[in-house]
Amino acid sequence: DMKVTQMPRYLIKRMGENVLLECGQDMSHETMYWYRQDPGLGLQLIYISYDVDSNSEGDIPKGYRVSRKKREHFSLILDSAKTNQTSVYFCASSSPTESSYEQYFGPGTRLTVL
Amino acid sequence: QQQVRQSPQSLTVWEGETAILNCSYEDSTFNYFPWYQQFPGEGPALLISIRSVSDKKEDGRFTIFFNKREKKLSLHITDSQPGDSATYFCAASAGGSALGRLHFGAGTQLIVIP
């Protein structure tokens, strides 16, 4: 059963605190992504990882960093969170060898920064 | 700026009717256009996709019509069912190394009334 998992599902933090969002996948996909979803804006790509320690900025990387030390895990880190980083964060994975180019999404993490 | 635009923002149809969701894009290098379906509380899931070499793609009740000259596409859902009620995102990416870099529209919320 192909699956992308995200932890935690809900998180409340105070402004200035550090935030760690975790993502895992069991499909051995090389490529993983972090998106944020805000009303009226759809999904915006924060970072893309092509494999272990091979990360690239997406469209809105400012204020975020990522870590990928194992192919199945991809972390999103917010150092000193800001209120405008309140959002729903989605992780996704894909494989360049799949002809469908499908991205498989996790269930999301709803982050509130007070 | 939003590179992919969707309309309408919200659409309500009766069960059995055809729902038409519209999408347009700016970047002429885009050549891959997936549509993702998202139910509340879940991550998006690939519904159907088309490449720019085709002008139509059909999968059951779901059909994409693509007009490369006008940079427009539409998703037609025939015989709409209440279970189709969801938010639909049009996305686009260029080929090659940019294939995984999807640009999402803001989404169309579809409500199907029984």
XYZ file of N, CA and C in Angstrom:
684
model
N 0.851 -1.187 0.000
C 0.000 0.000 0.000
C 0.887 1.237 0.000
N 0.825 2.003 -1.108
C 1.673 3.173 -1.244
C 1.199 4.267 -0.314
N 2.140 4.846 0.422
C 1.701 5.788 1.439
C 2.743 6.863 1.720
N 2.222 8.081 1.936
C 3.036 9.183 2.435
C 2.447 9.584 3.778
N 3.276 9.616 4.800
C 2.809 9.952 6.133
C 3.411 11.269 6.586
N 2.673 11.993 7.419
C 3.158 13.261 7.941
C 2.902 13.335 9.443
N 3.880 13.868 10.138
C 3.750 14.053 11.573
C 4.312 15.402 11.984
N 3.674 16.119 12.917
C 2.358 15.781 13.455
C 1.264 16.194 12.480
N 0.013 15.901 12.769
C -1.087 16.338 11.905
C -1.527 17.746 12.254
N -1.402 18.102 13.518
C -1.771 19.431 13.978
C -0.667 19.930 14.914
N -0.374 21.228 14.823
C 0.691 21.796 15.635
C 0.408 23.260 15.894
N 0.539 23.656 17.160
C 0.397 25.063 17.533
C 1.704 25.507 18.157
N 2.263 26.579 17.645
C 3.535 27.109 18.139
C 3.403 28.610 18.360
N 4.295 29.141 19.178
C 4.349 30.585 19.388
C 5.391 31.175 18.442
N 5.166 32.405 18.074
C 6.095 33.121 17.206
C 7.499 33.063 17.798
N 8.470 32.749 16.993
C 9.847 32.662 17.441
C 10.300 31.259 17.802
N 9.368 30.358 17.972
C 9.740 28.975 18.285
C 10.176 28.250 17.004
N 10.952 27.196 17.180
C 11.366 26.383 16.048
C 10.330 25.301 15.790
N 10.171 24.954 14.525
C 9.159 23.973 14.116
C 9.814 22.897 13.252
N 9.473 21.649 13.523
C 9.965 20.528 12.732
C 8.773 19.719 12.232
N 8.626 19.640 10.925
C 7.594 18.824 10.309
C 8.261 17.639 9.621
N 7.714 16.444 9.858
C 8.321 15.228 9.341
C 7.450 14.577 8.282
N 8.099 13.970 7.319
C 7.396 13.290 6.241
C 8.101 11.976 5.937
N 7.325 10.931 5.705
C 7.886 9.638 5.337
C 7.120 9.021 4.184
N 7.805 8.190 3.403
C 7.145 7.478 2.304
C 7.736 6.081 2.185
N 6.875 5.153 1.770
C 7.285 3.746 1.722
C 7.406 3.241 0.297
N 7.570 4.145 -0.660
C 7.590 3.754 -2.079
C 8.998 3.843 -2.678
N 9.981 4.161 -1.846
C 11.366 4.335 -2.318
C 11.463 5.375 -3.436
N 10.586 6.362 -3.382
C 10.626 7.422 -4.380
C 11.854 8.298 -4.185
N 12.492 8.651 -5.318
C 13.677 9.490 -5.236
C 13.328 10.937 -4.884
N 12.249 11.430 -5.447
C 11.922 12.847 -5.338
C 10.851 13.088 -4.282
N 11.088 14.088 -3.439
C 10.113 14.473 -2.432
C 9.949 15.974 -2.440
N 8.788 16.433 -1.960
C 8.421 17.845 -2.045
C 7.794 18.311 -0.739
N 7.926 19.597 -0.484
C 7.143 20.265 0.549
C 6.378 21.412 -0.100
N 5.056 21.452 0.182
C 4.184 22.515 -0.281
C 3.492 23.144 0.929
N 3.013 24.357 0.743
C 2.073 24.930 1.684
C 0.809 25.284 0.911
N -0.323 25.172 1.607
C -1.614 25.453 0.971
C -2.338 26.519 1.775
N -2.671 27.590 1.105
C -3.407 28.688 1.708
C -4.637 28.984 0.883
N -5.732 29.400 1.531
C -6.974 29.692 0.798
C -6.729 30.719 -0.308
N -7.243 30.418 -1.496
C -7.118 31.365 -2.605
C -5.788 31.319 -3.327
N -4.867 30.495 -2.837
C -3.542 30.439 -3.469
C -3.169 29.054 -3.988
N -3.956 28.072 -3.679
C -3.607 26.724 -4.095
C -2.388 26.219 -3.332
N -1.615 25.353 -3.960
C -0.410 24.816 -3.334
C 0.815 25.508 -3.911
N 1.720 25.868 -3.030
C 2.949 26.528 -3.449
C 4.142 25.682 -3.035
N 5.063 25.476 -3.963
C 6.217 24.618 -3.724
C 7.270 25.337 -2.889
N 7.642 24.725 -1.757
C 8.642 25.330 -0.877
C 10.030 24.784 -1.223
N 10.161 23.478 -1.204
C 11.423 22.820 -1.526
C 11.150 21.519 -2.252
N 12.123 21.124 -3.056
C 12.089 19.840 -3.729
C 13.419 19.129 -3.442
N 13.320 17.831 -3.204
C 14.514 17.033 -2.942
C 14.588 15.916 -3.966
N 15.709 15.853 -4.688
C 15.832 14.855 -5.753
C 16.378 13.522 -5.238
N 16.958 13.550 -4.050
C 17.432 12.342 -3.368
C 18.139 12.795 -2.108
N 18.782 11.862 -1.406
C 19.469 12.197 -0.151
C 20.461 13.336 -0.375
N 20.359 14.369 0.478
C 21.260 15.524 0.432
C 21.316 16.200 -0.936
N 20.245 16.163 -1.687
C 20.162 16.813 -2.991
C 18.880 17.633 -3.060
N 18.921 18.797 -2.427
C 17.727 19.622 -2.259
C 17.806 20.887 -3.091
N 16.640 21.380 -3.496
C 16.586 22.561 -4.344
C 15.426 23.453 -3.916
N 15.635 24.745 -3.975
C 14.581 25.665 -3.590
C 13.409 25.593 -4.569
N 12.214 25.741 -4.005
C 11.027 25.859 -4.825
C 10.709 27.323 -5.070
N 9.425 27.634 -5.104
C 9.008 29.006 -5.405
C 8.997 29.935 -4.196
N 8.844 29.363 -2.990
C 8.755 30.201 -1.780
C 9.632 29.633 -0.657
N 10.943 29.539 -0.814
C 11.797 28.898 0.187
C 12.148 29.767 1.396
N 11.893 31.078 1.315
C 12.340 31.988 2.378
C 11.677 31.657 3.695
N 12.511 31.493 4.741
C 12.004 31.181 6.064
C 11.932 29.694 6.365
N 12.316 28.864 5.378
C 12.262 27.420 5.537
C 13.612 26.799 5.194
N 13.875 25.655 5.801
C 14.963 24.818 5.331
C 14.530 23.372 5.437
N 15.264 22.497 4.742
C 14.879 21.098 4.693
C 16.081 20.207 4.994
N 15.758 18.962 5.295
C 16.795 17.967 5.538
C 16.321 16.630 5.008
N 17.218 15.978 4.261
C 16.905 14.631 3.764
C 18.168 13.776 3.878
N 18.188 12.977 4.940
C 19.327 12.118 5.237
C 19.063 10.664 4.850
N 17.790 10.308 4.688
C 17.411 8.984 4.213
C 16.393 9.176 3.096
N 16.398 8.275 2.114
C 15.504 8.445 0.968
C 14.044 8.495 1.411
N 13.686 7.788 2.476
C 12.279 7.697 2.845
C 11.807 8.811 3.763
N 12.717 9.697 4.203
C 12.329 10.742 5.137
C 12.738 12.116 4.620
N 11.835 13.088 4.809
C 12.102 14.454 4.366
C 11.515 15.391 5.404
N 12.350 16.251 5.974
C 11.915 17.139 7.047
C 11.882 18.584 6.583
N 10.916 19.317 7.112
C 10.807 20.765 6.878
C 11.015 21.466 8.213
N 11.933 22.421 8.230
C 12.280 23.124 9.464
C 11.980 24.607 9.320
N 11.305 25.140 10.316
C 11.068 26.578 10.388
C 11.862 27.084 11.596
N 12.895 27.832 11.340
C 13.679 28.424 12.422
C 13.037 29.750 12.799
N 12.588 29.852 14.048
C 11.947 31.063 14.531
C 10.695 31.373 13.715
N 9.658 30.572 13.944
C 8.429 30.647 13.151
C 7.773 32.020 13.243
N 7.136 32.371 12.142
C 6.422 33.646 12.048
C 4.928 33.392 11.879
N 4.132 34.396 12.241
C 2.683 34.189 12.159
C 2.225 33.953 10.716
N 2.942 34.534 9.747
C 2.520 34.335 8.354
C 2.911 32.961 7.806
N 3.501 32.137 8.670
C 3.774 30.752 8.270
C 2.674 29.806 8.736
N 1.633 30.374 9.319
C 0.432 29.599 9.614
C -0.160 29.123 8.300
N -0.311 27.798 8.175
C -0.753 27.235 6.902
C -0.950 25.739 7.067
N -1.397 25.104 5.999
C -1.411 23.640 5.931
C -0.255 23.211 5.037
N 0.587 22.339 5.562
C 1.777 21.913 4.846
C 1.602 20.481 4.346
N 1.898 20.306 3.070
C 1.795 18.981 2.459
C 3.152 18.519 1.971
N 3.408 17.257 2.221
C 4.569 16.581 1.680
C 4.101 15.682 0.534
N 4.938 15.499 -0.455
C 4.595 14.620 -1.579
C 5.847 13.897 -2.043
N 5.647 12.813 -2.775
C 6.785 12.092 -3.335
C 6.440 11.619 -4.742
N 7.462 11.394 -5.534
C 7.262 10.883 -6.889
C 8.528 10.194 -7.352
N 8.393 9.450 -8.426
C 9.546 8.779 -9.004
C 9.672 9.179 -10.469
N 10.854 9.586 -10.908
C 11.019 9.958 -12.307
C 10.879 8.790 -13.262
N 10.866 7.570 -12.727
C 10.745 6.396 -13.584
C 9.291 6.040 -13.869
N 8.361 6.656 -13.137
C 6.942 6.369 -13.375
C 6.438 7.235 -14.524
N 5.841 6.613 -15.501
C 5.405 7.359 -16.681
C 4.297 8.350 -16.373
N 3.583 8.137 -15.279
C 2.474 9.039 -14.951
C 2.952 10.342 -14.319
N 4.188 10.391 -13.848
C 4.741 11.567 -13.158
C 3.883 11.975 -11.962
N 3.120 11.036 -11.427
C 2.199 11.355 -10.348
C 2.942 11.718 -9.084
N 2.471 12.746 -8.408
C 2.963 13.081 -7.076
C 1.952 12.540 -6.068
N 2.461 11.795 -5.089
C 1.623 11.215 -4.045
C 1.724 12.108 -2.813
N 0.584 12.578 -2.345
C 0.561 13.536 -1.250
C 0.228 12.866 0.081
N 0.807 13.419 1.131
C 0.434 13.024 2.474
C -0.838 13.733 2.911
N -1.307 13.472 4.150
C -2.564 14.058 4.618
C -2.456 15.500 5.095
N -1.236 15.999 5.205
C -1.054 17.392 5.601
C -0.816 17.588 7.088
N -0.154 18.696 7.412
C 0.036 19.160 8.787
C -0.512 20.574 8.879
N -1.467 20.762 9.782
C -2.021 22.114 9.974
C -1.210 22.799 11.067
N -0.455 23.813 10.686
C 0.402 24.559 11.606
C -0.205 25.920 11.902
N -0.326 26.225 13.177
C -0.768 27.546 13.627
C 0.355 28.181 14.421
N 0.752 29.377 14.017
C 1.791 30.120 14.724
C 1.130 31.333 15.379
N 1.151 31.351 16.707
C 0.474 32.433 17.442
C 1.407 33.585 17.745
N 3.523 36.019 -9.459
C 2.131 36.073 -9.884
C 1.657 34.650 -10.189
N 0.357 34.487 -10.187
C -0.222 33.184 -10.412
C 0.012 32.783 -11.863
N 0.755 31.694 -12.071
C 1.037 31.271 -13.434
C -0.071 30.393 -13.990
N -0.893 29.854 -13.107
C -2.018 29.015 -13.510
C -3.276 29.580 -12.858
N -4.265 29.840 -13.668
C -5.498 30.440 -13.171
C -6.671 29.483 -13.380
N -7.560 29.449 -12.416
C -8.721 28.569 -12.520
C -10.003 29.367 -12.337
N -11.035 28.913 -13.023
C -12.372 29.494 -12.844
C -13.413 28.421 -13.104
N -14.567 28.519 -12.487
C -14.879 29.477 -11.427
C -14.221 29.063 -10.112
N -14.307 29.919 -9.143
C -13.774 29.602 -7.820
C -14.622 28.523 -7.168
N -15.937 28.586 -7.432
C -16.870 27.623 -6.872
C -17.929 27.291 -7.912
N -18.373 26.040 -7.933
C -19.336 25.592 -8.927
C -20.300 24.610 -8.271
N -21.595 24.850 -8.466
C -22.617 23.947 -7.936
C -23.433 23.383 -9.096
N -23.551 22.075 -9.152
C -24.346 21.414 -10.198
C -25.249 20.377 -9.551
N -26.276 19.985 -10.306
C -27.161 18.920 -9.846
C -26.568 17.574 -10.240
N -26.890 16.577 -9.489
C -26.477 15.212 -9.811
C -26.919 14.873 -11.241
N -26.008 14.306 -12.021
C -26.302 13.943 -13.397
C -25.885 14.983 -14.425
N -25.665 16.223 -13.992
C -25.251 17.276 -14.922
C -23.749 17.163 -15.213
N -23.322 17.918 -16.225
C -21.902 17.999 -16.558
C -21.301 19.246 -15.922
N -20.252 19.048 -15.147
C -19.523 20.167 -14.540
C -18.335 20.497 -15.425
N -18.123 21.789 -15.674
C -17.001 22.240 -16.505
C -16.115 23.163 -15.694
N -14.871 22.767 -15.500
C -13.906 23.527 -14.728
C -12.832 24.039 -15.689
N -12.514 25.320 -15.571
C -11.614 25.946 -16.518
C -10.245 26.270 -15.921
N -9.260 26.292 -16.801
C -7.886 26.539 -16.370
C -7.150 27.245 -17.508
N -6.294 28.191 -17.165
C -5.452 28.840 -18.165
C -4.059 29.024 -17.593
N -3.085 29.190 -18.456
C -1.707 29.321 -17.985
C -0.967 30.356 -18.804
N 0.184 30.799 -18.256
C 0.942 31.872 -18.885
C 2.176 31.359 -19.641
N 2.851 30.395 -19.048
C 4.175 30.010 -19.539
C 4.070 29.027 -20.708
N 4.546 29.419 -21.858
C 4.429 28.579 -23.048
C 5.328 27.346 -23.002
N 6.217 27.270 -22.014
C 7.065 26.077 -21.887
C 6.355 24.955 -21.125
N 5.245 25.261 -20.502
C 4.488 24.227 -19.792
C 3.984 23.191 -20.789
N 4.193 21.906 -20.495
C 3.736 20.881 -21.411
C 3.102 19.679 -20.724
N 2.951 19.768 -19.427
C 2.333 18.675 -18.673
C 1.326 19.294 -17.725
N 0.064 18.793 -17.780
C -1.035 19.423 -17.051
C -1.841 18.360 -16.299
N -1.536 18.171 -15.029
C -2.336 17.237 -14.227
C -3.467 17.969 -13.519
N -4.529 17.257 -13.252
C -5.604 17.755 -12.407
C -5.612 16.890 -11.145
N -5.617 17.587 -9.993
C -5.655 16.893 -8.712
C -7.000 17.145 -8.049
N -7.488 16.136 -7.348
C -8.755 16.202 -6.617
C -8.443 16.146 -5.129
N -9.070 17.027 -4.366
C -8.804 17.059 -2.929
C -10.114 17.084 -2.147
N -10.255 16.126 -1.234
C -11.388 16.098 -0.317
C -10.965 16.762 0.989
N -11.919 17.338 1.733
C -11.575 18.025 2.987
C -10.802 17.119 3.938
N -9.727 17.666 4.502
C -8.931 16.927 5.465
C -7.946 15.949 4.860
N -7.860 15.934 3.540
C -6.955 14.994 2.875
C -5.986 15.748 1.967
N -4.943 15.051 1.548
C -4.049 15.623 0.556
C -4.626 15.446 -0.838
N -4.128 16.253 -1.788
C -4.600 16.100 -3.171
C -4.204 14.742 -3.743
N -4.971 14.269 -4.711
C -4.672 13.005 -5.387
C -4.852 13.210 -6.882
N -3.932 12.643 -7.663
C -4.004 12.800 -9.113
C -5.289 12.185 -9.651
N -5.995 12.982 -10.457
C -7.240 12.526 -11.059
C -7.021 12.122 -12.517
N -6.429 13.013 -13.288
C -6.210 12.796 -14.710
C -5.191 13.819 -15.181
N -4.445 13.498 -16.219
C -3.434 14.431 -16.711
C -3.360 14.380 -18.228
N -2.753 15.423 -18.818
C -2.613 15.502 -20.257
C -1.293 16.163 -20.587
N -0.713 15.769 -21.695
C 0.489 16.433 -22.202
C 0.093 17.319 -23.375
N 0.923 18.292 -23.665
C 0.556 19.283 -24.667
C 0.519 18.741 -26.090
N 0.988 17.514 -26.304
C 0.916 16.927 -27.646
C -0.491 16.416 -27.963
N -1.341 16.355 -26.938
C -2.715 15.874 -27.121
C -3.687 17.023 -26.915
N -4.876 16.909 -27.507
C -5.883 17.941 -27.275
C -7.068 17.410 -26.478
N -7.006 16.124 -26.142
C -8.102 15.539 -25.367
C -7.593 14.309 -24.636
N -8.066 14.144 -23.407
C -7.721 12.954 -22.625
C -8.953 12.567 -21.845
N -9.327 11.304 -21.977
C -10.561 10.835 -21.356
C -10.264 9.702 -20.384
N -10.942 9.716 -19.253
C -10.829 8.627 -18.278
C -12.170 8.502 -17.589
N -12.992 7.590 -18.103
C -14.328 7.416 -17.542
C -15.166 8.663 -17.708
N -15.651 9.197 -16.606
C -16.511 10.399 -16.660
C -15.702 11.692 -16.731
N -14.409 11.606 -16.661
C -13.546 12.789 -16.619
C -12.812 12.960 -17.949
N -12.909 14.172 -18.522
C -12.267 14.468 -19.795
C -11.580 15.815 -19.719
N -10.330 15.863 -20.171
C -9.605 17.129 -20.300
C -9.633 17.535 -21.767
N -9.996 18.794 -22.012
C -9.881 19.387 -23.338
C -8.770 20.427 -23.265
N -7.848 20.389 -24.245
C -6.663 21.240 -24.200
C -6.527 22.050 -25.483
N -6.338 23.367 -25.324
C -6.145 24.267 -26.454
C -4.800 24.961 -26.293
N -3.797 24.445 -26.984
C -2.438 24.959 -26.823
C -2.324 26.401 -27.315
N -2.985 26.714 -28.398
C -2.869 28.067 -28.974
C -3.379 29.123 -28.010
N -4.478 28.796 -27.327
C -5.053 29.777 -26.403
C -4.544 29.603 -24.978
N -3.706 28.581 -24.749
C -3.185 28.293 -23.406
C -4.335 28.079 -22.421
N -5.272 27.273 -22.827
C -6.426 27.000 -21.969
C -6.704 25.502 -21.959
N -7.252 25.063 -20.837
C -7.749 23.695 -20.771
C -8.958 23.669 -19.856
N -9.719 22.601 -19.977
C -10.900 22.458 -19.145
C -11.069 20.995 -18.763
N -11.659 20.807 -17.597
C -11.985 19.471 -17.098
C -13.502 19.335 -17.117
N -13.992 18.346 -17.844
C -15.421 18.072 -17.913
C -15.717 16.822 -17.099
N -16.656 16.957 -16.184
C -17.095 15.813 -15.383
C -18.537 15.532 -15.773
N -18.741 14.458 -16.521
C -20.097 14.125 -16.958
C -20.811 13.274 -15.908
N -22.151 13.331 -15.926
C -22.947 12.562 -14.966
C -22.414 12.770 -13.542
N -22.301 14.025 -13.144
C -21.721 14.348 -11.840
C -22.452 13.627 -10.704
N -21.656 13.152 -9.749
C -22.172 12.433 -8.586
C -21.856 13.198 -7.304
N -22.668 13.043 -6.258
C -22.363 13.725 -4.986
C -20.960 13.410 -4.482
N -20.463 12.229 -4.756
C -19.110 11.851 -4.357
C -18.025 12.595 -5.095
N -18.391 13.331 -6.154
C -17.431 14.157 -6.882
C -17.220 15.503 -6.189
N -18.026 15.797 -5.182
C -17.892 17.061 -4.458
C -16.519 17.126 -3.814
N -15.726 18.076 -4.251
C -14.329 18.187 -3.822
C -13.765 19.472 -4.408
N -12.519 19.755 -4.085
C -11.813 20.859 -4.725
C -10.880 20.288 -5.783
N -10.907 20.904 -6.960
C -10.109 20.420 -8.089
C -9.037 21.448 -8.430
N -7.809 20.972 -8.494
C -6.689 21.847 -8.799
C -6.120 21.494 -10.168
N -5.974 22.508 -10.992
C -5.245 22.388 -12.242
C -3.791 22.741 -11.955
N -2.867 22.014 -12.538
C -1.445 22.301 -12.331
C -0.725 22.206 -13.669
N 0.491 22.739 -13.698
C 1.261 22.731 -14.932
C 2.743 22.680 -14.620
N 3.478 22.044 -15.515
C 4.933 22.061 -15.383
C 5.562 21.961 -16.766
N 6.819 22.372 -16.838
C 7.586 22.228 -18.068
C 8.259 20.860 -18.058
N 8.872 20.501 -19.130
C 9.479 19.188 -19.228
C 10.887 19.156 -18.682
N 11.553 18.055 -18.934
C 12.942 17.905 -18.535
C 13.126 17.981 -17.034
N 14.131 18.695 -16.598
C 14.450 18.791 -15.170
C 13.378 19.535 -14.380
N 12.519 20.279 -15.056
C 11.463 21.034 -14.367
C 10.170 20.250 -14.252
N 10.165 18.990 -14.642
C 8.919 18.216 -14.696
C 8.231 18.146 -13.349
N 8.989 18.016 -12.261
C 8.372 17.884 -10.950
C 7.949 19.204 -10.341
N 8.322 20.286 -10.956
C 8.010 21.605 -10.390
C 6.628 22.035 -10.865
N 5.612 21.569 -10.142
C 4.247 21.879 -10.508
C 3.851 23.266 -10.017
N 3.131 23.980 -10.879
C 2.531 25.262 -10.519
C 1.029 25.026 -10.452
N 0.452 25.238 -9.268
C -0.953 24.950 -9.059
C -1.809 26.212 -9.202
N -3.030 26.009 -9.706
C -4.020 27.066 -9.645
C -4.625 27.110 -8.248
N -5.503 28.074 -8.029
C -6.101 28.273 -6.698
C -7.216 27.279 -6.407
N -7.662 26.550 -7.428
C -8.658 25.509 -7.214
C -10.078 25.941 -7.523
N -10.902 24.944 -7.853
C -12.343 25.133 -8.016
C -13.042 24.182 -7.064
N -13.884 24.743 -6.209
C -14.650 23.912 -5.280
C -15.936 23.480 -5.971
N -16.103 22.189 -6.163
C -17.294 21.643 -6.835
C -18.239 21.046 -5.804
N -19.485 21.452 -5.897
C -20.537 20.883 -5.046
C -21.564 20.257 -5.966
N -21.864 18.978 -5.746
C -22.864 18.267 -6.535
C -24.048 17.966 -5.621
N -25.187 18.531 -5.995
C -26.401 18.381 -5.178
C -27.181 17.150 -5.636
N -27.535 16.281 -4.683
C -28.294 15.062 -5.072
C -29.685 15.417 -5.583
